[in-house]
Amino acid sequence: MAASHTNICIGNYLLERLKQLGVTKMFGVPGDFTLGFLDLVEDCQGIDWVGNCNELNASYAADGYARVKETSIGVVSTTFGVGELSAMNGIAGAFSEHVPVLHLVGVPSTVQWKAKPMLHHTLGDGRFDAYTKASSHVTISQAAITNTESAASEIDRVLTACITAARPVYLTLPTDMVYLKISAEPLKTPIKPIWPQNNVETEKFVLDDIMKLIAGAGDQVVILADACAIRHHVRMELGELIQKTGFPVYAAPMGKSVVGEDYERYGGIYVGSISHPDVKEKVESAKVVISVGAIKSDFNTANFTYNIPEMKYIELHSQYAKVQYAHFEGIGMKDLLPKLTASIVALNSPSKNAPVPKLEAVIPQDASQEVTQEYLWPRVSKFFQSKDVILTETGTSSFGMLDVPLPSGAVYLTQILYGSIGWAGGSTLGAAFAAKECGLGRTLLFIGDGSLQLTGQELSSMIRHGLTPTIFVLNNDGYVIERFLHGPTRKYNDIQPWRWTSLLNVFGGEEGKTCKSYTVRTRTELSTLLDDPAFAKSDKIQLVEIIMPRLDAPRSLKATADLSSKSNKYAPT
């Protein structure tokens, strides 16, 4: 039923709200408590059902979709109990990394919910709310549709929380509520994020404090960009700050690609003690560091080794600001950044002329034909194009990508904070859908052989929907990041080898027609493939197995693993 009618069923009300938010794909696995609603989804003009191989992959896909389609949200639909618990790990990762996802759960009817019979998918003890309580720890807001009077307001409430906080929300829809009618009148008013307005006097005080520090810093002011600049929608405001001030800018690992890495004032990735020496020196010697959207987790800071004294540190966040030791709650960066930019432009700070190290990818010129980590990342960086969507898995690929530049307009996704192995495989499905919708380019996944074994089933969903990502499988025979953390020769870090080049055919592709697979063992073979225009076109799904040394890792991974293993104290001293 169209949204303009006086009344609309609850299920369609929800779908209309999702369409208003720009959602065109819904991920998930059908279950008996969702089937009535899924009839509405399948008949809905504007939202496509994407069936996944399992609920965990579906939640990863919703996460990837939301990361690429920054103006929308991801949606995953699961059934009560067994389905929602399978998805919860992916929802937790989205919560951890500030990604807006709706977890929609089909639950038993309101009659059954009250009577609490020993239904399938329950724990058998009458605790029908057990899963809701569990989800409350990994979602920012929860709602249960239990009557027609509050259905619309509850849907609107959780969706507003989702887009405001940039975090997942949880909504249960009983089987007998899907088709009940409610007023469509609220749909005439689109929902929007509710960001609190900065207090004028406090904001002016904060701005004055920041400007005093900048004025006294001479040409020693730098900007440090991080992930929440993307998640909390200040990419444009940050871009204006960077362009109009000309200040040197660096990024944390989770903030990679928030700044165009071919910009002449961009210097590279700052990651504490394991940063490139030139980057480390420039950031840590600065008199003022303006941090925008920081997430100071262990892997994002090289095990908390930021060497930036608080006296020099300004932090801007979505809900608060910190200037040296002072914390200003309720002063958000969305409103503050434009005013800060205008003030700095008026100051005409000499930091706009401070030298910035040039980020370059240098390909080793030794005679070896072995595809090492040191060789791979600079070489594949030459393959990247503007508007590519590039995903890396926690491990060798996410660390390997740190020191190579991406072209302007490229979108980079990785999961550094939550670090759920296999995330990138499932997330690629959602990212590839979103890339098409946003007019972006190729979708490129770099993932280890161990990681892809967790979520490789979703390659079949990519084939089913005609998506054409290119998957680079780093075949180094096991869990390499774990080997460097501890137990390099232990059997628990080993995996069963797969026949990778047969996988796309097994999942329904036709070699040479709808898919293409390759194995490269040497640098010459890799370069030849990357230089092939037909391969670079990415007009079909492709899988490239890259044979790599078993005990080889990027420089930054080795350093981080060493710091982490010392902190974890795996063995007695």
Coordinates of C-alpha atoms in Angstrom, one line a residue:
M1 CA 0.0 0.0 0.0
A2 CA 1.4 3.4 -0.9
A3 CA 2.5 5.7 1.8
S4 CA 0.0 8.4 0.7
H5 CA -3.0 6.4 1.8
T6 CA -4.6 7.2 5.1
N7 CA -3.8 3.8 6.6
I8 CA -0.9 1.4 6.1
C9 CA 0.1 -1.9 7.6
I10 CA 2.9 -1.8 10.1
G11 CA 5.3 -3.9 7.9
N12 CA 4.9 -1.5 5.0
Y13 CA 5.2 1.5 7.3
L14 CA 8.6 0.2 8.3
L15 CA 9.6 -0.4 4.7
E16 CA 8.5 3.2 3.7
R17 CA 10.7 4.6 6.5
L18 CA 13.7 2.5 5.3
K19 CA 13.2 3.8 1.7
Q20 CA 13.1 7.3 3.0
L21 CA 16.5 6.6 4.6
G22 CA 17.9 5.4 1.2
V23 CA 17.8 1.7 2.0
T24 CA 17.5 -0.4 -1.2
K25 CA 18.8 -3.8 0.1
M26 CA 17.8 -5.9 3.1
F27 CA 20.1 -8.7 4.1
G28 CA 19.2 -11.8 6.1
V29 CA 18.0 -15.4 6.2
P30 CA 14.3 -16.3 6.2
G31 CA 12.7 -18.0 9.2
D32 CA 9.2 -18.9 10.2
F33 CA 8.7 -15.9 12.3
T34 CA 9.7 -13.5 9.5
L35 CA 8.0 -15.1 6.4
G36 CA 4.8 -12.9 6.5
F37 CA 6.9 -9.8 6.6
L38 CA 9.2 -11.1 3.9
D39 CA 6.2 -11.3 1.6
L40 CA 5.9 -7.5 1.9
V41 CA 9.7 -7.1 1.3
E42 CA 9.6 -9.2 -1.9
D43 CA 6.6 -7.2 -3.2
C44 CA 8.1 -3.8 -2.2
Q45 CA 9.1 -1.5 -5.0
G46 CA 12.5 -0.1 -4.0
I47 CA 13.8 -2.6 -1.5
D48 CA 15.4 -5.9 -2.6
W49 CA 15.7 -8.9 -0.5
V50 CA 19.3 -10.3 -0.5
G51 CA 19.2 -13.8 0.9
N52 CA 22.4 -14.7 2.6
C53 CA 24.0 -18.1 3.4
N54 CA 23.9 -17.4 7.2
E55 CA 22.9 -14.7 9.5
L56 CA 26.5 -13.8 10.5
N57 CA 27.4 -13.1 6.9
A58 CA 24.1 -11.1 6.6
S59 CA 25.1 -8.8 9.5
Y60 CA 28.5 -8.3 8.0
A61 CA 27.0 -7.5 4.6
A62 CA 24.7 -4.9 6.3
D63 CA 27.7 -3.4 7.9
G64 CA 29.6 -3.1 4.6
Y65 CA 26.6 -1.6 2.9
A66 CA 26.3 1.1 5.6
R67 CA 30.0 1.9 5.5
V68 CA 30.0 2.6 1.8
K69 CA 26.5 4.2 1.5
E70 CA 27.3 6.8 4.2
T71 CA 23.9 8.6 3.9
S72 CA 21.9 5.4 4.6
I73 CA 21.9 2.5 7.0
G74 CA 22.3 -1.3 6.8
V75 CA 19.4 -3.6 7.5
V76 CA 19.6 -7.2 8.5
S77 CA 16.4 -9.4 9.1
T78 CA 16.6 -12.5 11.1
T79 CA 14.2 -14.8 12.9
F80 CA 13.8 -15.1 16.7
G81 CA 16.5 -16.8 18.7
V82 CA 18.6 -18.9 16.5
G83 CA 18.8 -16.4 13.7
E84 CA 19.4 -13.3 15.8
L85 CA 22.0 -14.9 17.9
S86 CA 23.9 -15.9 14.8
A87 CA 23.8 -12.3 13.6
M88 CA 24.8 -10.8 16.9
N89 CA 28.5 -10.9 16.4
G90 CA 28.2 -8.8 13.3
I91 CA 25.9 -6.4 15.1
A92 CA 28.5 -6.1 17.9
G93 CA 31.2 -5.2 15.4
A94 CA 29.0 -2.5 13.9
F95 CA 28.3 -1.1 17.4
S96 CA 32.0 -1.1 18.2
E97 CA 33.0 0.7 15.0
H98 CA 30.0 3.2 14.9
V99 CA 28.1 1.7 11.9
P100 CA 24.4 2.4 11.6
V101 CA 22.5 -1.0 11.2
L102 CA 18.9 -2.0 11.9
H103 CA 18.6 -5.5 13.3
L104 CA 15.0 -6.5 12.5
V105 CA 13.9 -9.6 14.3
G106 CA 10.7 -11.5 13.5
V107 CA 9.3 -12.9 16.8
P108 CA 6.3 -15.0 17.9
S109 CA 2.9 -13.5 18.0
T110 CA 1.8 -11.2 20.9
V111 CA -0.5 -14.0 22.1
Q112 CA 2.4 -16.4 22.3
W113 CA 4.7 -13.8 23.8
K114 CA 2.3 -13.4 26.7
A115 CA 1.5 -17.1 27.2
K116 CA 5.2 -18.2 26.8
P117 CA 4.6 -21.8 25.5
M118 CA 7.7 -24.0 25.0
L119 CA 8.2 -22.8 21.4
H120 CA 11.0 -23.8 19.1
H121 CA 13.8 -21.3 19.0
T122 CA 13.3 -20.5 22.6
L123 CA 15.4 -21.6 25.6
G124 CA 12.6 -23.8 26.8
D125 CA 12.3 -21.9 30.1
G126 CA 9.8 -19.1 29.2
R127 CA 12.4 -16.3 28.9
F128 CA 11.2 -14.9 25.6
D129 CA 13.0 -11.6 26.4
A130 CA 16.4 -13.3 26.8
Y131 CA 17.6 -12.4 23.3
T132 CA 16.4 -8.8 23.6
K133 CA 18.4 -8.4 26.8
A134 CA 21.4 -9.8 25.1
S135 CA 21.0 -7.5 22.2
S136 CA 20.7 -4.5 24.5
H137 CA 24.4 -4.7 25.1
V138 CA 25.3 -4.3 21.4
T139 CA 22.7 -1.9 20.2
I140 CA 22.1 1.8 21.0
S141 CA 18.3 1.5 21.2
Q142 CA 15.7 -1.3 21.2
A143 CA 12.0 -1.4 20.5
A144 CA 9.2 -4.0 20.4
I145 CA 6.1 -3.6 18.3
T146 CA 3.3 -4.7 20.6
N147 CA 0.4 -2.5 19.6
T148 CA -0.9 -0.3 16.9
E149 CA -1.0 2.8 19.0
S150 CA 2.8 3.0 19.5
A151 CA 4.1 1.1 16.4
A152 CA 4.9 4.1 14.3
S153 CA 6.5 6.1 17.1
E154 CA 8.6 3.2 18.2
I155 CA 9.8 2.5 14.6
D156 CA 10.7 6.2 14.2
R157 CA 12.4 6.3 17.6
V158 CA 14.8 3.5 17.0
L159 CA 15.6 4.6 13.4
T160 CA 16.3 8.1 14.6
A161 CA 18.6 6.7 17.3
C162 CA 20.4 4.7 14.6
I163 CA 21.1 7.6 12.3
T164 CA 21.9 10.0 15.2
A165 CA 24.3 7.8 17.1
A166 CA 25.7 5.9 14.0
R167 CA 25.2 2.7 15.8
P168 CA 23.0 -0.4 15.5
V169 CA 19.4 -0.6 16.8
Y170 CA 17.2 -3.6 17.5
L171 CA 13.5 -3.9 16.5
T172 CA 11.2 -6.9 17.1
L173 CA 8.1 -7.5 14.9
P174 CA 5.6 -10.1 16.1
T175 CA 4.0 -12.3 13.4
D176 CA 0.5 -11.0 14.2
M177 CA 1.5 -7.3 14.0
V178 CA 2.9 -7.2 10.5
Y179 CA -0.4 -6.6 8.7
L180 CA -2.3 -4.5 11.3
K181 CA -3.1 -1.1 10.0
I182 CA -1.9 2.2 11.4
S183 CA -2.0 5.8 10.2
A184 CA 0.4 6.7 7.4
E185 CA 0.4 10.4 8.5
P186 CA 3.8 10.3 10.2
L187 CA 5.4 9.3 7.0
K188 CA 4.9 12.8 5.7
T189 CA 7.6 14.0 8.1
P190 CA 10.9 12.4 7.3
I191 CA 13.0 11.3 10.2
K192 CA 16.3 13.1 10.7
P193 CA 19.3 12.9 13.1
I194 CA 18.8 14.7 16.3
W195 CA 22.1 16.4 17.0
P196 CA 22.1 18.7 20.0
Q197 CA 23.0 22.3 19.3
N198 CA 26.2 23.5 20.8
N199 CA 25.7 25.9 23.7
V200 CA 26.8 29.3 22.2
E201 CA 28.8 30.6 25.1
T202 CA 30.6 27.3 25.8
E203 CA 31.3 26.8 22.1
K204 CA 32.9 30.3 21.9
F205 CA 35.0 29.5 25.0
V206 CA 36.2 26.3 23.4
L207 CA 36.9 28.0 20.1
D208 CA 38.9 30.8 21.8
D209 CA 40.9 28.2 23.7
I210 CA 41.8 26.3 20.5
M211 CA 42.7 29.5 18.7
K212 CA 45.0 30.6 21.5
L213 CA 46.9 27.3 21.2
I214 CA 47.1 27.5 17.4
A215 CA 48.2 31.1 17.4
G216 CA 51.1 30.2 19.8
A217 CA 52.1 27.1 17.8
G218 CA 53.7 28.9 14.8
D219 CA 54.0 26.5 11.9
Q220 CA 53.7 23.4 14.1
V221 CA 50.0 22.6 13.9
V222 CA 48.8 19.3 12.3
I223 CA 45.4 17.6 11.8
L224 CA 44.9 14.0 12.6
A225 CA 41.8 12.4 11.0
D226 CA 40.1 9.2 12.2
A227 CA 37.1 7.0 11.6
C228 CA 34.4 8.9 13.4
A229 CA 34.9 11.8 11.0
I230 CA 33.3 9.5 8.4
R231 CA 30.8 7.8 10.7
H232 CA 29.4 11.0 12.2
H233 CA 29.1 12.8 8.9
V234 CA 31.7 15.5 9.1
R235 CA 33.7 14.4 6.0
M236 CA 32.7 17.7 4.2
E237 CA 33.4 19.9 7.2
L238 CA 36.8 18.2 7.8
G239 CA 37.6 18.6 4.1
E240 CA 37.0 22.3 4.3
L241 CA 39.2 22.6 7.4
I242 CA 42.0 20.8 5.6
Q243 CA 41.7 22.6 2.2
K244 CA 41.1 26.1 3.6
T245 CA 43.8 26.0 6.3
G246 CA 46.4 24.1 4.4
F247 CA 47.5 22.5 7.6
P248 CA 49.4 19.2 7.3
V249 CA 47.1 16.3 7.7
Y250 CA 47.6 12.7 8.8
A251 CA 45.2 9.8 9.4
A252 CA 44.9 7.0 11.9
P253 CA 44.5 3.5 10.4
M254 CA 40.7 3.5 11.0
G255 CA 40.5 6.9 9.2
K256 CA 42.4 5.8 6.1
S257 CA 40.7 7.3 3.0
V258 CA 38.8 10.0 4.9
V259 CA 41.4 12.3 3.3
G260 CA 42.3 11.9 -0.3
E261 CA 45.7 10.3 -0.1
D262 CA 47.0 12.1 -3.2
Y263 CA 46.4 15.5 -1.6
E264 CA 49.7 17.4 -1.5
R265 CA 49.2 18.2 2.2
Y266 CA 48.5 14.6 3.3
G267 CA 51.5 12.9 5.0
G268 CA 50.4 9.4 5.7
I269 CA 49.2 7.2 8.6
Y270 CA 50.1 8.0 12.2
V271 CA 49.9 4.8 14.3
G272 CA 52.0 5.6 17.4
S273 CA 55.3 4.0 17.8
I274 CA 55.1 1.9 14.6
S275 CA 54.5 4.9 12.3
H276 CA 56.8 5.6 9.4
P277 CA 59.7 7.6 11.0
D278 CA 58.9 10.7 9.0
V279 CA 55.2 10.7 10.0
K280 CA 56.1 9.9 13.6
E281 CA 58.5 12.8 13.8
K282 CA 56.1 15.3 12.2
V283 CA 53.1 14.4 14.4
E284 CA 54.9 14.0 17.7
S285 CA 57.0 17.2 17.3
A286 CA 54.0 19.3 16.5
K287 CA 53.0 21.9 19.1
V288 CA 49.3 21.4 18.5
V289 CA 47.5 18.3 17.1
I290 CA 43.8 18.7 16.1
S291 CA 42.3 15.2 16.3
V292 CA 39.0 14.8 14.5
G293 CA 36.8 11.7 15.3
A294 CA 39.5 9.7 17.1
I295 CA 39.0 6.1 18.1
K296 CA 42.0 5.3 20.3
S297 CA 41.9 1.5 20.4
D298 CA 44.9 -0.7 20.7
F299 CA 45.4 -1.6 17.1
N300 CA 44.5 1.9 15.9
T301 CA 47.2 3.4 18.2
A302 CA 49.9 0.7 18.1
N303 CA 49.0 -0.6 21.6
F304 CA 48.3 2.9 23.0
T305 CA 51.7 4.3 22.0
Y306 CA 50.5 7.7 20.9
N307 CA 53.3 10.1 22.0
I308 CA 51.1 13.3 22.0
P309 CA 51.0 15.0 25.4
E310 CA 47.6 16.3 26.4
M311 CA 49.0 19.8 26.6
K312 CA 49.3 19.7 22.8
Y313 CA 46.2 17.7 22.0
I314 CA 42.7 18.9 20.9
E315 CA 40.1 16.2 20.4
L316 CA 36.9 16.9 18.4
H317 CA 34.0 14.3 18.7
S318 CA 30.4 14.1 17.8
Q319 CA 29.2 14.7 21.3
Y320 CA 32.1 16.5 23.1
A321 CA 35.4 18.3 22.7
K322 CA 38.6 18.1 24.7
V323 CA 41.1 20.9 24.7
Q324 CA 44.2 19.9 26.6
Y325 CA 42.9 18.7 30.0
A326 CA 39.5 20.3 29.8
H327 CA 36.4 18.2 28.7
F328 CA 33.4 20.0 27.2
E329 CA 30.4 17.8 27.0
G330 CA 27.8 18.7 24.4
I331 CA 30.1 20.5 22.1
G332 CA 29.9 18.5 18.9
M333 CA 32.3 18.8 15.9
K334 CA 29.5 19.1 13.3
D335 CA 28.8 22.7 14.4
L336 CA 32.2 23.5 15.7
L337 CA 34.3 22.6 12.6
P338 CA 33.0 25.3 10.2
K339 CA 33.6 28.0 12.9
L340 CA 37.1 26.7 13.6
T341 CA 37.9 26.7 9.9
A342 CA 36.8 30.3 9.5
S343 CA 38.8 31.4 12.6
I344 CA 42.0 29.7 11.4
V345 CA 41.6 31.2 7.9
A346 CA 41.4 34.6 9.4
L347 CA 44.5 34.0 11.6
N348 CA 46.6 33.1 8.5
S349 CA 48.7 30.5 10.4
P350 CA 52.1 29.7 9.0
S351 CA 51.3 26.0 9.5
K352 CA 49.9 26.2 5.9
N353 CA 53.5 26.3 4.7
A354 CA 55.0 23.6 7.0
P355 CA 56.7 20.8 5.1
V356 CA 54.8 17.5 4.7
P357 CA 56.4 14.1 4.0
K358 CA 55.3 12.6 0.7
L359 CA 53.5 9.2 1.0
E360 CA 54.9 7.0 -1.7
A361 CA 54.7 3.3 -2.5
V362 CA 58.2 2.0 -3.3
I363 CA 58.3 -1.3 -5.1
P364 CA 61.4 -3.4 -4.0
Q365 CA 63.8 -3.9 -6.9
D366 CA 65.6 -7.0 -5.7
A367 CA 65.9 -10.0 -7.9
S368 CA 63.6 -12.2 -5.9
Q369 CA 60.5 -13.6 -7.5
E370 CA 58.8 -14.4 -4.2
V371 CA 55.6 -12.4 -3.6
T372 CA 56.4 -11.0 -0.1
Q373 CA 54.4 -8.6 1.9
E374 CA 57.0 -6.0 1.3
Y375 CA 56.5 -6.4 -2.4
L376 CA 52.8 -7.0 -2.6
W377 CA 51.3 -3.8 -1.2
P378 CA 53.4 -1.2 -3.1
R379 CA 52.7 -3.3 -6.3
V380 CA 48.9 -3.5 -5.9
S381 CA 48.7 0.2 -5.0
K382 CA 49.6 0.8 -8.7
F383 CA 46.6 -1.2 -9.6
F384 CA 44.1 1.0 -7.7
Q385 CA 41.9 3.5 -9.4
S386 CA 39.8 6.4 -8.3
K387 CA 36.5 5.4 -6.8
D388 CA 37.6 1.8 -6.0
V389 CA 36.1 0.3 -2.9
I390 CA 38.9 -1.5 -1.2
L391 CA 38.4 -3.9 1.8
T392 CA 41.0 -5.6 3.9
E393 CA 40.7 -8.2 6.6
T394 CA 42.1 -7.9 10.1
G395 CA 45.7 -9.3 9.7
T396 CA 48.3 -9.0 7.0
S397 CA 46.1 -7.1 4.6
S398 CA 44.9 -4.4 6.9
F399 CA 48.4 -3.8 8.2
G400 CA 50.0 -4.1 4.7
M401 CA 47.7 -1.3 3.3
L402 CA 48.8 1.3 5.9
D403 CA 51.9 2.6 4.2
V404 CA 50.6 2.7 0.6
P405 CA 48.6 5.6 -0.8
L406 CA 45.1 5.3 -2.3
P407 CA 44.0 7.4 -5.2
S408 CA 41.6 10.3 -4.7
G409 CA 38.0 9.1 -4.3
A410 CA 38.9 5.6 -3.3
V411 CA 36.9 4.1 -0.3
Y412 CA 38.7 2.0 2.2
L413 CA 37.0 -0.4 4.6
T414 CA 38.5 -2.5 7.4
Q415 CA 37.5 -3.6 10.9
I416 CA 40.5 -2.7 13.1
L417 CA 38.8 -2.2 16.5
Y418 CA 36.4 -5.2 16.6
G419 CA 38.6 -7.3 14.4
S420 CA 36.2 -10.2 13.8
I421 CA 38.0 -12.7 11.5
G422 CA 36.0 -13.2 8.3
W423 CA 34.3 -9.8 8.5
A424 CA 35.7 -8.6 5.2
G425 CA 34.4 -11.6 3.3
G426 CA 30.8 -11.0 4.3
S427 CA 31.1 -7.2 4.2
T428 CA 32.2 -7.3 0.6
L429 CA 28.7 -8.4 -0.5
G430 CA 27.1 -5.3 1.1
A431 CA 29.9 -3.0 0.0
A432 CA 29.6 -4.2 -3.7
F433 CA 25.9 -3.5 -3.7
A434 CA 26.4 0.0 -2.2
A435 CA 29.3 0.7 -4.6
K436 CA 26.9 0.2 -7.6
E437 CA 24.2 2.4 -6.0
C438 CA 26.7 5.2 -5.2
G439 CA 28.3 5.2 -8.7
L440 CA 31.6 4.0 -7.3
G441 CA 34.1 1.8 -9.1
R442 CA 35.5 -1.7 -8.6
T443 CA 35.1 -3.6 -5.3
L444 CA 38.4 -5.2 -4.3
L445 CA 38.8 -7.5 -1.4
F446 CA 42.2 -8.5 0.2
I447 CA 41.7 -11.4 2.6
G448 CA 43.8 -14.2 4.1
D449 CA 43.1 -17.9 3.4
G450 CA 42.2 -18.5 7.0
S451 CA 39.8 -15.5 7.2
L452 CA 38.0 -16.4 4.0
Q453 CA 37.3 -19.9 5.3
L454 CA 34.9 -18.4 7.8
T455 CA 32.7 -16.5 5.4
G456 CA 33.6 -17.8 1.9
Q457 CA 30.0 -19.0 1.4
E458 CA 29.0 -15.5 0.6
L459 CA 30.8 -15.7 -2.7
S460 CA 27.8 -17.6 -3.8
S461 CA 25.5 -14.7 -3.0
M462 CA 27.8 -12.4 -5.0
I463 CA 27.5 -14.7 -8.0
R464 CA 23.7 -15.1 -7.5
H465 CA 23.2 -11.3 -7.6
G466 CA 25.6 -10.7 -10.5
L467 CA 28.2 -8.7 -8.5
T468 CA 31.7 -8.5 -9.8
P469 CA 34.2 -8.0 -6.9
T470 CA 37.8 -9.1 -7.3
I471 CA 39.0 -11.2 -4.4
F472 CA 42.7 -11.5 -3.7
V473 CA 43.3 -14.5 -1.4
L474 CA 46.6 -14.2 0.4
N475 CA 47.5 -17.9 0.7
N476 CA 50.1 -18.0 3.4
D477 CA 48.9 -21.3 4.8
G478 CA 47.2 -20.4 8.0
Y479 CA 46.5 -17.6 10.5
V480 CA 49.6 -15.5 10.1
I481 CA 48.6 -12.7 12.4
E482 CA 48.1 -15.3 15.2
R483 CA 51.5 -16.9 14.3
F484 CA 53.2 -13.5 15.0
L485 CA 51.3 -13.0 18.2
H486 CA 52.2 -16.4 19.5
G487 CA 52.8 -20.0 18.4
P488 CA 54.4 -19.6 15.0
T489 CA 54.7 -23.4 14.6
R490 CA 51.7 -24.4 16.7
K491 CA 49.1 -26.6 15.0
Y492 CA 46.2 -24.4 16.3
N493 CA 47.3 -21.7 13.8
D494 CA 47.2 -24.2 10.9
I495 CA 44.2 -24.6 8.5
Q496 CA 43.1 -27.2 5.9
P497 CA 44.3 -26.0 2.4
W498 CA 41.4 -25.3 0.0
R499 CA 41.4 -25.5 -3.8
W500 CA 40.8 -21.8 -4.1
T501 CA 40.6 -21.6 -7.9
S502 CA 37.7 -24.1 -7.9
L503 CA 35.6 -22.2 -5.4
L504 CA 33.7 -19.9 -7.7
N505 CA 32.7 -22.8 -9.8
V506 CA 31.5 -24.7 -6.8
F507 CA 29.4 -21.8 -5.8
G508 CA 27.6 -21.6 -9.1
G509 CA 29.9 -19.5 -11.4
E510 CA 30.9 -20.5 -14.9
E511 CA 34.6 -20.2 -15.4
G512 CA 35.4 -17.8 -18.2
K513 CA 31.8 -16.6 -18.5
T514 CA 30.5 -15.3 -15.1
C515 CA 33.8 -15.8 -13.2
K516 CA 37.5 -16.1 -13.5
S517 CA 40.1 -17.6 -11.2
Y518 CA 43.9 -17.3 -11.1
T519 CA 46.8 -18.5 -9.1
V520 CA 50.0 -16.4 -9.0
R521 CA 53.2 -17.6 -7.6
T522 CA 55.8 -15.0 -8.7
R523 CA 56.1 -11.3 -9.0
T524 CA 56.2 -11.5 -12.7
E525 CA 52.9 -13.4 -12.8
L526 CA 51.3 -10.9 -10.4
S527 CA 52.4 -7.9 -12.4
T528 CA 51.3 -9.4 -15.7
L529 CA 47.9 -10.0 -14.3
L530 CA 47.5 -6.6 -12.7
D531 CA 48.6 -4.9 -16.0
D532 CA 46.0 -6.9 -18.0
P533 CA 43.2 -4.5 -19.1
A534 CA 40.7 -7.4 -19.2
F535 CA 41.5 -8.3 -15.6
A536 CA 41.5 -4.6 -14.5
K537 CA 38.1 -4.1 -16.0
S538 CA 36.5 -6.4 -13.3
D539 CA 33.4 -7.1 -15.4
K540 CA 33.0 -10.5 -13.8
I541 CA 33.7 -11.9 -10.3
Q542 CA 37.4 -12.8 -10.0
L543 CA 39.4 -14.7 -7.5
V544 CA 43.2 -14.4 -7.4
E545 CA 45.1 -16.8 -5.2
I546 CA 48.5 -15.3 -4.3
I547 CA 51.0 -17.8 -3.0
M548 CA 53.0 -16.1 -0.2
P549 CA 55.6 -17.1 2.4
R550 CA 54.2 -18.8 5.5
L551 CA 56.1 -16.7 8.0
D552 CA 56.1 -13.3 6.4
A553 CA 54.1 -10.2 7.5
P554 CA 54.1 -6.4 7.0
R555 CA 56.5 -4.4 9.1
S556 CA 53.7 -2.8 11.0
L557 CA 52.0 -6.1 11.8
K558 CA 55.2 -7.6 13.2
A559 CA 55.7 -4.5 15.4
T560 CA 52.1 -4.5 16.6
A561 CA 52.1 -8.2 17.3
D562 CA 55.3 -7.8 19.4
L563 CA 53.7 -5.1 21.5
S564 CA 50.5 -7.1 21.9
S565 CA 52.2 -10.3 22.8
K566 CA 54.1 -8.6 25.5
S567 CA 50.9 -7.1 26.9
N568 CA 49.1 -10.4 26.8
K569 CA 52.0 -12.2 28.5
Y570 CA 51.3 -15.5 26.6
A571 CA 54.2 -17.3 28.2
P572 CA 55.7 -17.2 31.7
T573 CA 58.8 -15.0 32.0

